[in-house]
Tab-separated table of C-alpha atoms in Angstrom:
chain	number	residue	atom	x	y	z
A	278	UNK	CA	18.414	-1.560	-7.328
A	279	UNK	CA	15.623	0.852	-8.264
A	280	UNK	CA	15.842	4.539	-7.396
A	281	UNK	CA	13.058	4.818	-4.841
A	282	UNK	CA	12.818	8.575	-5.378
A	283	UNK	CA	11.802	8.179	-9.043
A	284	UNK	CA	9.736	4.979	-8.775
A	285	UNK	CA	6.452	5.082	-10.812
A	286	UNK	CA	4.475	4.420	-7.617
A	287	UNK	CA	4.795	8.097	-6.679
A	288	UNK	CA	2.599	9.182	-9.612
A	289	UNK	CA	-0.498	8.782	-7.475
A	290	UNK	CA	0.965	10.227	-4.276
A	291	UNK	CA	0.686	13.840	-3.152
A	292	UNK	CA	4.034	15.663	-3.112
A	293	UNK	CA	3.250	16.584	0.491
A	294	UNK	CA	2.953	12.911	1.525
A	295	UNK	CA	6.030	11.635	-0.314
A	296	UNK	CA	8.587	12.854	2.290
A	297	UNK	CA	6.680	11.045	5.050
A	298	UNK	CA	6.658	7.808	3.033
A	299	UNK	CA	10.387	8.087	2.326
A	300	UNK	CA	11.089	8.691	6.016
A	301	UNK	CA	9.009	5.627	6.935
A	302	UNK	CA	11.087	3.526	4.538
A	303	UNK	CA	14.315	4.814	6.091
A	304	UNK	CA	13.130	4.102	9.641
A	305	UNK	CA	11.830	0.632	8.689
A	306	UNK	CA	15.198	-0.267	7.148
A	307	UNK	CA	16.971	0.555	10.413
A	308	UNK	CA	14.302	-1.035	12.628
A	309	UNK	CA	14.405	-4.307	10.659
A	310	UNK	CA	18.061	-4.768	11.629
A	311	UNK	CA	16.961	-5.385	15.221
A	312	UNK	CA	14.277	-7.963	14.342
A	313	UNK	CA	15.356	-11.647	14.209
A	314	UNK	CA	15.392	-12.774	10.568
A	315	UNK	CA	13.686	-16.044	11.433
A	316	UNK	CA	10.475	-14.095	11.951
A	317	UNK	CA	10.161	-13.143	8.280
A	318	UNK	CA	8.572	-15.216	5.515
A	319	UNK	CA	8.582	-13.750	1.997
A	320	UNK	CA	6.035	-14.700	-0.671
A	321	UNK	CA	6.530	-13.955	-4.362
A	322	UNK	CA	5.356	-15.212	-7.764
A	323	UNK	CA	3.215	-14.036	-10.662
A	324	UNK	CA	-0.146	-15.229	-9.323
A	325	UNK	CA	-1.596	-16.425	-6.026
A	326	UNK	CA	0.535	-14.298	-3.683
A	327	UNK	CA	-2.266	-12.710	-1.645
A	328	UNK	CA	-4.106	-16.022	-1.253
A	329	UNK	CA	-0.844	-17.624	-0.136
A	330	UNK	CA	-0.263	-14.905	2.461
A	331	UNK	CA	-3.802	-15.315	3.823
A	332	UNK	CA	-3.451	-19.100	3.997
A	333	UNK	CA	-0.019	-18.866	5.652
A	334	UNK	CA	-1.384	-16.530	8.302
A	335	UNK	CA	-4.241	-18.899	9.071
A	336	UNK	CA	-1.918	-21.903	9.384
A	337	UNK	CA	0.799	-20.154	11.401
A	338	UNK	CA	-1.811	-18.657	13.735
A	339	UNK	CA	-2.458	-22.188	15.008
A	340	UNK	CA	0.880	-21.864	16.828
A	341	UNK	CA	2.271	-18.327	16.520
A	342	UNK	CA	1.273	-14.685	16.869
A	343	UNK	CA	1.368	-13.855	13.155
A	344	UNK	CA	1.420	-10.568	11.227
A	345	UNK	CA	1.033	-10.089	7.459
A	346	UNK	CA	1.233	-7.345	4.886
A	347	UNK	CA	-2.071	-5.635	4.096
A	348	UNK	CA	-3.986	-6.843	1.014
A	349	UNK	CA	-4.314	-4.485	-1.974
A	350	UNK	CA	-1.654	-1.949	-0.944
A	351	UNK	CA	1.432	-1.281	-3.071
A	352	UNK	CA	4.428	-3.097	-1.607
A	353	UNK	CA	6.627	0.012	-1.621
A	354	UNK	CA	4.344	1.288	1.170
A	355	UNK	CA	3.194	-2.082	2.513
A	356	UNK	CA	6.524	-3.575	3.515
A	357	UNK	CA	7.756	-0.623	5.614
A	358	UNK	CA	4.376	-0.350	7.364
A	359	UNK	CA	4.394	-4.066	8.211
A	360	UNK	CA	7.995	-3.994	9.432
A	361	UNK	CA	7.196	-1.100	11.764
A	362	UNK	CA	4.199	-3.040	13.148
A	363	UNK	CA	6.455	-5.946	14.125
A	364	UNK	CA	6.486	-5.680	17.904
A	365	UNK	CA	8.392	-8.146	20.150
A	366	UNK	CA	5.116	-10.046	20.673
A	367	UNK	CA	4.887	-10.856	16.949
A	368	UNK	CA	6.447	-14.285	16.302
A	369	UNK	CA	6.045	-14.661	12.512
A	370	UNK	CA	5.636	-12.072	9.747
A	371	UNK	CA	4.389	-13.087	6.285
A	372	UNK	CA	5.369	-10.542	3.629
A	373	UNK	CA	3.887	-10.367	0.151
A	374	UNK	CA	6.808	-9.380	-2.085
A	375	UNK	CA	5.302	-8.842	-5.524
A	376	UNK	CA	7.303	-6.914	-8.100
A	377	UNK	CA	6.510	-5.051	-11.317
A	378	UNK	CA	9.852	-3.445	-12.178
A	379	UNK	CA	13.493	-4.576	-12.395
A	380	UNK	CA	15.343	-3.911	-9.152
A	381	UNK	CA	12.247	-3.902	-6.927
A	382	UNK	CA	13.168	-7.183	-5.243
A	383	UNK	CA	16.629	-5.773	-4.496
A	384	UNK	CA	14.919	-2.822	-2.813
A	385	UNK	CA	12.729	-5.110	-0.685
A	386	UNK	CA	15.716	-7.256	0.286
A	387	UNK	CA	17.500	-4.062	1.305
A	388	UNK	CA	14.696	-3.576	3.831
A	389	UNK	CA	14.451	-7.146	5.099
A	390	UNK	CA	15.874	-10.558	4.185
A	391	UNK	CA	13.368	-13.319	5.069
A	392	UNK	CA	14.583	-16.694	6.324
A	393	UNK	CA	11.768	-18.439	4.424
A	394	UNK	CA	10.924	-17.842	0.754
A	395	UNK	CA	7.727	-19.077	-0.895
A	396	UNK	CA	7.375	-18.926	-4.688
A	397	UNK	CA	3.908	-19.606	-6.107
A	398	UNK	CA	4.068	-19.678	-9.921
A	399	UNK	CA	5.757	-17.726	-12.692
A	400	UNK	CA	3.925	-16.334	-15.732
A	401	UNK	CA	4.106	-13.371	-18.128
A	402	UNK	CA	2.346	-10.977	-15.731
A	403	UNK	CA	4.203	-7.605	-15.683
A	404	UNK	CA	6.227	-8.516	-18.792
A	405	UNK	CA	5.752	-4.930	-20.019
A	406	UNK	CA	8.292	-3.833	-17.408
A	407	UNK	CA	10.151	-7.010	-16.432
A	408	UNK	CA	10.651	-8.452	-19.918
A	409	UNK	CA	10.328	-12.105	-20.907
A	410	UNK	CA	9.539	-14.953	-18.546
A	411	UNK	CA	13.254	-15.685	-18.044
A	412	UNK	CA	13.808	-12.164	-16.713
A	413	UNK	CA	10.677	-12.366	-14.573
A	414	UNK	CA	11.958	-15.588	-12.974
A	415	UNK	CA	15.405	-14.056	-12.511
A	416	UNK	CA	14.015	-11.035	-10.636
A	417	UNK	CA	11.560	-12.954	-8.451
A	418	UNK	CA	14.134	-15.672	-7.760
A	419	UNK	CA	16.339	-13.148	-5.977
A	420	UNK	CA	14.191	-13.804	-2.907
A	421	UNK	CA	15.316	-17.447	-2.928
A	422	UNK	CA	18.912	-16.486	-3.679
A	423	UNK	CA	19.022	-14.216	-0.618
A	424	UNK	CA	18.100	-16.996	1.826
A	425	UNK	CA	20.612	-17.887	4.535
A	426	UNK	CA	22.010	-21.432	4.443
A	427	UNK	CA	19.835	-22.359	7.419
A	428	UNK	CA	16.771	-20.878	5.706
A	429	UNK	CA	13.950	-22.567	3.795
A	430	UNK	CA	12.681	-22.363	0.211
A	431	UNK	CA	9.091	-23.534	-0.371
A	432	UNK	CA	8.706	-23.942	-4.123
A	433	UNK	CA	5.960	-24.988	-6.530
A	434	UNK	CA	7.289	-28.285	-7.846
A	435	UNK	CA	4.697	-28.427	-10.630
A	436	UNK	CA	6.141	-25.252	-12.182
A	437	UNK	CA	9.439	-26.125	-13.894
A	438	UNK	CA	10.644	-22.512	-13.755
A	439	UNK	CA	9.995	-22.240	-10.018
A	440	UNK	CA	11.418	-25.692	-9.360
A	441	UNK	CA	14.700	-24.657	-10.973
A	442	UNK	CA	15.062	-21.876	-8.368
A	443	UNK	CA	16.217	-24.551	-5.913
A	444	UNK	CA	19.569	-24.355	-7.712
A	445	UNK	CA	19.952	-20.741	-6.546
A	446	UNK	CA	20.133	-21.513	-2.822
A	447	UNK	CA	21.894	-23.758	-0.316
A	448	UNK	CA	18.887	-23.545	1.985
A	449	UNK	CA	16.608	-26.497	2.625
A	450	UNK	CA	13.915	-26.865	-0.063
A	451	UNK	CA	10.356	-28.181	0.209
A	452	UNK	CA	8.392	-28.735	-3.008
A	453	UNK	CA	4.595	-28.606	-3.182
A	454	UNK	CA	2.221	-29.489	-6.023
A	455	UNK	CA	-0.048	-32.198	-7.394
A	456	UNK	CA	2.508	-34.806	-8.501
A	457	UNK	CA	3.528	-37.072	-5.597
A	458	UNK	CA	6.605	-38.237	-7.516
A	459	UNK	CA	8.331	-34.846	-7.383
A	460	UNK	CA	6.699	-33.002	-4.459
A	461	UNK	CA	7.094	-33.336	-0.694
A	462	UNK	CA	3.618	-31.960	0.032
A	463	UNK	CA	0.982	-32.753	-2.566
A	464	UNK	CA	-2.718	-32.576	-3.350
A	465	UNK	CA	-4.751	-35.522	-4.596
A	466	UNK	CA	-8.276	-35.871	-5.975
A	467	UNK	CA	-8.558	-32.094	-6.543
A	468	UNK	CA	-12.126	-31.184	-7.458
A	469	UNK	CA	-14.921	-28.626	-7.192
A	470	UNK	CA	-18.029	-29.585	-5.208
A	471	UNK	CA	-20.890	-27.117	-4.783
A	472	UNK	CA	-18.685	-24.116	-5.622
A	473	UNK	CA	-15.992	-25.258	-3.163
A	474	UNK	CA	-12.475	-26.540	-3.805
A	475	UNK	CA	-11.934	-29.952	-2.192
A	476	UNK	CA	-8.683	-31.926	-2.161
A	477	UNK	CA	-6.629	-34.495	-0.304
A	478	UNK	CA	-3.637	-32.984	1.517
A	479	UNK	CA	-0.722	-35.416	1.699
A	480	UNK	CA	2.640	-35.464	3.454
A	481	UNK	CA	4.573	-38.700	3.857
A	482	UNK	CA	2.114	-41.354	4.999
A	483	UNK	CA	-0.343	-38.783	6.379
A	484	UNK	CA	-3.416	-37.579	4.490
A	485	UNK	CA	-6.463	-35.427	5.282
A	486	UNK	CA	-9.310	-34.159	3.107
A	487	UNK	CA	-9.702	-30.383	2.972
A	488	UNK	CA	-12.959	-28.646	2.009
A	489	UNK	CA	-12.152	-24.994	1.383
A	490	UNK	CA	-13.963	-21.708	0.861
A	491	UNK	CA	-11.984	-21.206	-2.353
A	492	UNK	CA	-13.211	-21.813	-5.872
A	493	UNK	CA	-10.963	-22.912	-8.714
A	494	UNK	CA	-8.557	-25.810	-9.038
A	495	UNK	CA	-5.588	-23.425	-9.239
A	496	UNK	CA	-6.339	-22.227	-5.696
A	497	UNK	CA	-4.855	-25.477	-4.433
A	498	UNK	CA	-1.335	-24.050	-4.863
A	499	UNK	CA	-1.562	-21.234	-2.281
A	500	UNK	CA	-3.107	-23.693	0.173
A	501	UNK	CA	-0.392	-26.288	-0.427
A	502	UNK	CA	2.314	-23.657	0.084
A	503	UNK	CA	0.787	-22.730	3.443
A	504	UNK	CA	0.511	-26.395	4.391
A	505	UNK	CA	4.204	-26.924	3.590
A	506	UNK	CA	5.066	-23.940	5.785
A	507	UNK	CA	2.997	-25.314	8.643
A	508	UNK	CA	4.586	-28.754	8.332
A	509	UNK	CA	8.042	-27.176	8.538
A	510	UNK	CA	7.041	-25.521	11.822
A	511	UNK	CA	5.720	-28.827	13.227
A	512	UNK	CA	2.041	-27.908	13.069
A	513	UNK	CA	-0.014	-31.154	12.916
A	514	UNK	CA	-1.811	-31.927	9.654
A	515	UNK	CA	-5.169	-31.940	11.463
A	516	UNK	CA	-4.590	-28.343	12.601
A	517	UNK	CA	-3.407	-27.358	9.124
A	518	UNK	CA	-6.637	-28.792	7.693
A	519	UNK	CA	-8.696	-26.757	10.151
A	520	UNK	CA	-6.742	-23.601	9.307
A	521	UNK	CA	-7.062	-24.043	5.531
A	522	UNK	CA	-10.791	-24.686	5.791
A	523	UNK	CA	-11.273	-21.404	7.642
A	524	UNK	CA	-9.424	-19.163	5.148
A	525	UNK	CA	-11.658	-16.673	3.335
A	526	UNK	CA	-10.613	-15.700	-0.218
A	527	UNK	CA	-9.629	-12.059	-0.639
A	528	UNK	CA	-12.277	-9.820	-2.191
A	529	UNK	CA	-12.722	-10.111	-5.961
A	530	UNK	CA	-10.594	-13.261	-6.200
A	531	UNK	CA	-12.955	-15.768	-7.803
A	532	UNK	CA	-15.744	-15.377	-5.261
A	533	UNK	CA	-19.121	-16.976	-5.922
A	534	UNK	CA	-21.875	-14.397	-5.321
A	535	UNK	CA	-25.642	-14.321	-5.736
A	536	UNK	CA	-26.507	-12.504	-8.934
A	537	UNK	CA	-29.526	-10.923	-10.593
A	538	UNK	CA	-32.592	-13.120	-11.058
A	539	UNK	CA	-31.128	-16.226	-9.393
A	540	UNK	CA	-27.877	-16.254	-11.343
A	541	UNK	CA	-24.431	-16.881	-9.848
A	542	UNK	CA	-21.532	-14.444	-10.335
A	543	UNK	CA	-17.923	-15.600	-10.242
A	544	UNK	CA	-16.286	-12.327	-9.227
A	545	UNK	CA	-12.620	-12.422	-10.263
A	546	UNK	CA	-12.189	-8.731	-10.979
A	547	UNK	CA	-9.133	-7.973	-8.833
A	548	UNK	CA	-6.670	-8.503	-11.667
A	549	UNK	CA	-6.023	-10.497	-14.819
A	550	UNK	CA	-2.797	-12.339	-15.626
A	551	UNK	CA	-3.130	-14.547	-18.747
A	552	UNK	CA	-2.714	-17.794	-16.813
A	553	UNK	CA	-5.272	-16.661	-14.217
A	554	UNK	CA	-7.808	-15.784	-16.935
A	555	UNK	CA	-7.501	-19.228	-18.486
A	556	UNK	CA	-7.822	-20.903	-15.087
A	557	UNK	CA	-10.924	-18.866	-14.277
A	558	UNK	CA	-12.461	-20.043	-17.563
A	559	UNK	CA	-11.562	-23.621	-16.559
A	560	UNK	CA	-13.402	-23.101	-13.293
A	561	UNK	CA	-16.490	-21.785	-15.070
A	562	UNK	CA	-16.487	-24.877	-17.254
A	563	UNK	CA	-16.430	-27.174	-14.212
A	564	UNK	CA	-19.377	-25.757	-12.284
A	565	UNK	CA	-22.978	-26.777	-12.848
A	566	UNK	CA	-24.798	-24.124	-14.887
A	567	UNK	CA	-27.829	-23.582	-17.119
A	568	UNK	CA	-25.789	-21.172	-19.235
A	569	UNK	CA	-22.137	-20.165	-18.918
A	570	UNK	CA	-21.337	-16.514	-19.620
A	571	UNK	CA	-17.822	-15.060	-19.894
A	572	UNK	CA	-17.202	-11.338	-19.336
A	573	UNK	CA	-13.635	-10.156	-19.820
A	574	UNK	CA	-11.827	-6.846	-19.872
A	575	UNK	CA	-8.358	-6.352	-21.267
A	576	UNK	CA	-5.229	-7.640	-19.547
A	577	UNK	CA	-2.644	-5.000	-18.680
A	578	UNK	CA	1.156	-4.732	-18.407
A	579	UNK	CA	1.847	-7.318	-21.125
A	580	UNK	CA	3.854	-5.014	-23.377
A	581	UNK	CA	4.585	-6.391	-26.836
A	582	UNK	CA	3.102	-9.753	-25.802
A	583	UNK	CA	-0.360	-8.241	-25.372
A	584	UNK	CA	-1.894	-9.234	-28.711
A	585	UNK	CA	-0.473	-12.760	-28.475
A	586	UNK	CA	-1.716	-13.254	-24.913
A	587	UNK	CA	-5.199	-11.909	-25.671
A	588	UNK	CA	-5.460	-14.131	-28.746
A	589	UNK	CA	-4.471	-17.153	-26.649
A	590	UNK	CA	-7.320	-16.350	-24.273
A	591	UNK	CA	-9.571	-16.268	-27.342
A	592	UNK	CA	-8.365	-19.754	-28.249
A	593	UNK	CA	-9.149	-20.960	-24.733
A	594	UNK	CA	-12.674	-19.537	-24.906
A	595	UNK	CA	-13.207	-21.132	-28.320
A	596	UNK	CA	-12.253	-24.554	-26.929
A	597	UNK	CA	-14.554	-24.227	-23.918
A	598	UNK	CA	-17.497	-22.855	-25.964
A	599	UNK	CA	-19.444	-20.784	-23.386
A	600	UNK	CA	-23.003	-19.745	-24.208
A	601	UNK	CA	-22.221	-16.021	-24.327
A	602	UNK	CA	-19.072	-13.867	-24.353
A	603	UNK	CA	-19.062	-10.136	-23.572
A	604	UNK	CA	-15.757	-8.310	-24.029
A	605	UNK	CA	-14.556	-4.876	-22.981
A	606	UNK	CA	-12.514	-2.397	-24.918
A	607	UNK	CA	-8.822	-1.876	-25.728
A	608	UNK	CA	-6.753	-4.996	-26.278
A	609	UNK	CA	-9.731	-7.190	-25.348
A	610	UNK	CA	-10.682	-6.701	-29.002
A	611	UNK	CA	-7.876	-9.117	-29.899
A	612	UNK	CA	-9.851	-11.818	-28.058
A	613	UNK	CA	-12.850	-11.058	-30.263
A	614	UNK	CA	-10.752	-11.100	-33.441
A	615	UNK	CA	-9.313	-14.499	-32.558
A	616	UNK	CA	-12.739	-15.935	-31.746
A	617	UNK	CA	-14.246	-14.742	-35.019
A	618	UNK	CA	-11.282	-15.989	-37.033
A	619	UNK	CA	-11.646	-19.405	-35.398
A	620	UNK	CA	-15.341	-19.521	-36.295
A	621	UNK	CA	-16.988	-18.764	-32.953
A	622	UNK	CA	-20.747	-18.231	-33.365
A	623	UNK	CA	-21.117	-14.437	-33.869
A	624	UNK	CA	-24.500	-14.374	-32.122
A	625	UNK	CA	-22.786	-15.521	-28.923
A	626	UNK	CA	-20.225	-12.712	-28.949
A	627	UNK	CA	-20.407	-8.984	-28.212
A	628	UNK	CA	-17.235	-6.901	-27.971
A	629	UNK	CA	-15.784	-3.417	-27.574
A	630	UNK	CA	-18.396	-2.844	-24.871
A	631	UNK	CA	-18.506	-0.232	-22.142
A	632	UNK	CA	-19.238	-1.486	-18.635
A	633	UNK	CA	-22.682	0.130	-18.747
A	634	UNK	CA	-23.499	-1.784	-21.937
A	635	UNK	CA	-22.507	-5.053	-20.284
A	636	UNK	CA	-24.758	-4.290	-17.319
A	637	UNK	CA	-27.749	-3.462	-19.547
A	638	UNK	CA	-27.324	-6.696	-21.485
A	639	UNK	CA	-26.973	-8.861	-18.391
A	640	UNK	CA	-29.940	-7.379	-16.537
A	641	UNK	CA	-32.107	-8.264	-19.533
A	642	UNK	CA	-31.004	-11.859	-20.006
A	643	UNK	CA	-29.876	-13.334	-16.682
A	644	UNK	CA	-32.042	-16.028	-15.141
A	645	UNK	CA	-31.852	-18.757	-12.504
A	646	UNK	CA	-29.009	-21.199	-13.035
A	647	UNK	CA	-26.864	-18.916	-15.191
A	648	UNK	CA	-23.231	-18.619	-14.066
A	649	UNK	CA	-21.325	-15.475	-15.048
A	650	UNK	CA	-17.537	-15.210	-14.887
A	651	UNK	CA	-16.361	-11.582	-14.670
A	652	UNK	CA	-12.619	-10.927	-14.914
A	653	UNK	CA	-10.255	-8.157	-16.001
A	654	UNK	CA	-7.467	-5.837	-14.943
A	655	UNK	CA	-8.345	-3.559	-12.023
A	656	UNK	CA	-8.317	-0.520	-14.296
A	657	UNK	CA	-11.216	-2.055	-16.245
A	658	UNK	CA	-13.401	-1.446	-13.169
A	659	UNK	CA	-15.402	-4.585	-13.840
A	660	UNK	CA	-16.133	-4.706	-10.117
A	661	UNK	CA	-18.745	-2.056	-10.985
A	662	UNK	CA	-20.451	-4.574	-13.267
A	663	UNK	CA	-20.465	-7.086	-10.410
A	664	UNK	CA	-22.150	-4.556	-8.102
A	665	UNK	CA	-24.793	-3.661	-10.675
A	666	UNK	CA	-25.851	-7.245	-11.391
A	667	UNK	CA	-25.484	-8.520	-7.828
A	668	UNK	CA	-28.577	-9.681	-5.952
A	669	UNK	CA	-27.528	-7.385	-3.080
A	670	UNK	CA	-26.991	-4.263	-5.230
A	671	UNK	CA	-27.920	-0.928	-3.699
A	672	UNK	CA	-30.342	1.539	-5.225
């Protein structure tokens, strides 16, 4: 288990506030012992956790008084706060249990052991600290391993690494995905219509069509996980459909916004795991557009895999051939190097750019029908670019 006193999260916390946070953790650990375990649902994975939590809350709220962790707050603080908010009136609690460092999951499980575990997908996100994908799966899979025998594991059956986690528990397992041959809950005819994800939701002989507020084919996985959870708690498929159709994506998670001069912005600036970057590019390629423009910052926390992962993104861009690519600084330059080595048209590529340079370029060239994908690690602050080229920008 990690030493909570020396965890890197404290770097941004005032020394005067740290004792209060540590006390809150201590109190939450004791308080959780008096809360029935069946209330808690833990969500982990490399991507899609926040969307899964939001979708689970919407579905469970059809039947239960449901509480969730707060979006965009470090879990070291988030989990204790949520536990302490769990009053007797709260019937279900959905906890996002993302990890960046070895031993973090052990720390969370020392606070609370959920009776339901949901695992979205596993990728190389956070490999700088967690190591290779095998180690990442080992750490995140501890959530499944900690389930009681009468618990439930809801696992992405399309992801072979996640699917294998079923071997780590004696609890009941429900698989979700897009292949009806290996999944209990599955999506069919997954597509994008008018910047909306649409799919058929299937369980047994039942099927309903779901038109969501999400964008991107990969967003089907968080919604399927929530549907599987609802089915387990005997919520009718018609109510699950209604709940999924009402879920709003979290801010900066592939949101379609009105941009400068009649353009459309795909704002995906919250974070940037390699798999999520490639899926965002897939989404851009599937929407109707006059011109497709890709704006990327560097991906963080990849450690020694950084150059390889950035070059693979370059290969993806080369295959999809957007009309213009603007790249930020740092390791994003590896994307540019790969593109140029592959023979990408130099006139369609600008790299090593500051955010202000991206804004200046875009304000000059954007016109009606252009679709701009903007994605990068939070530290890239590409959300500032979104604000500057948005149709609703201030000042």
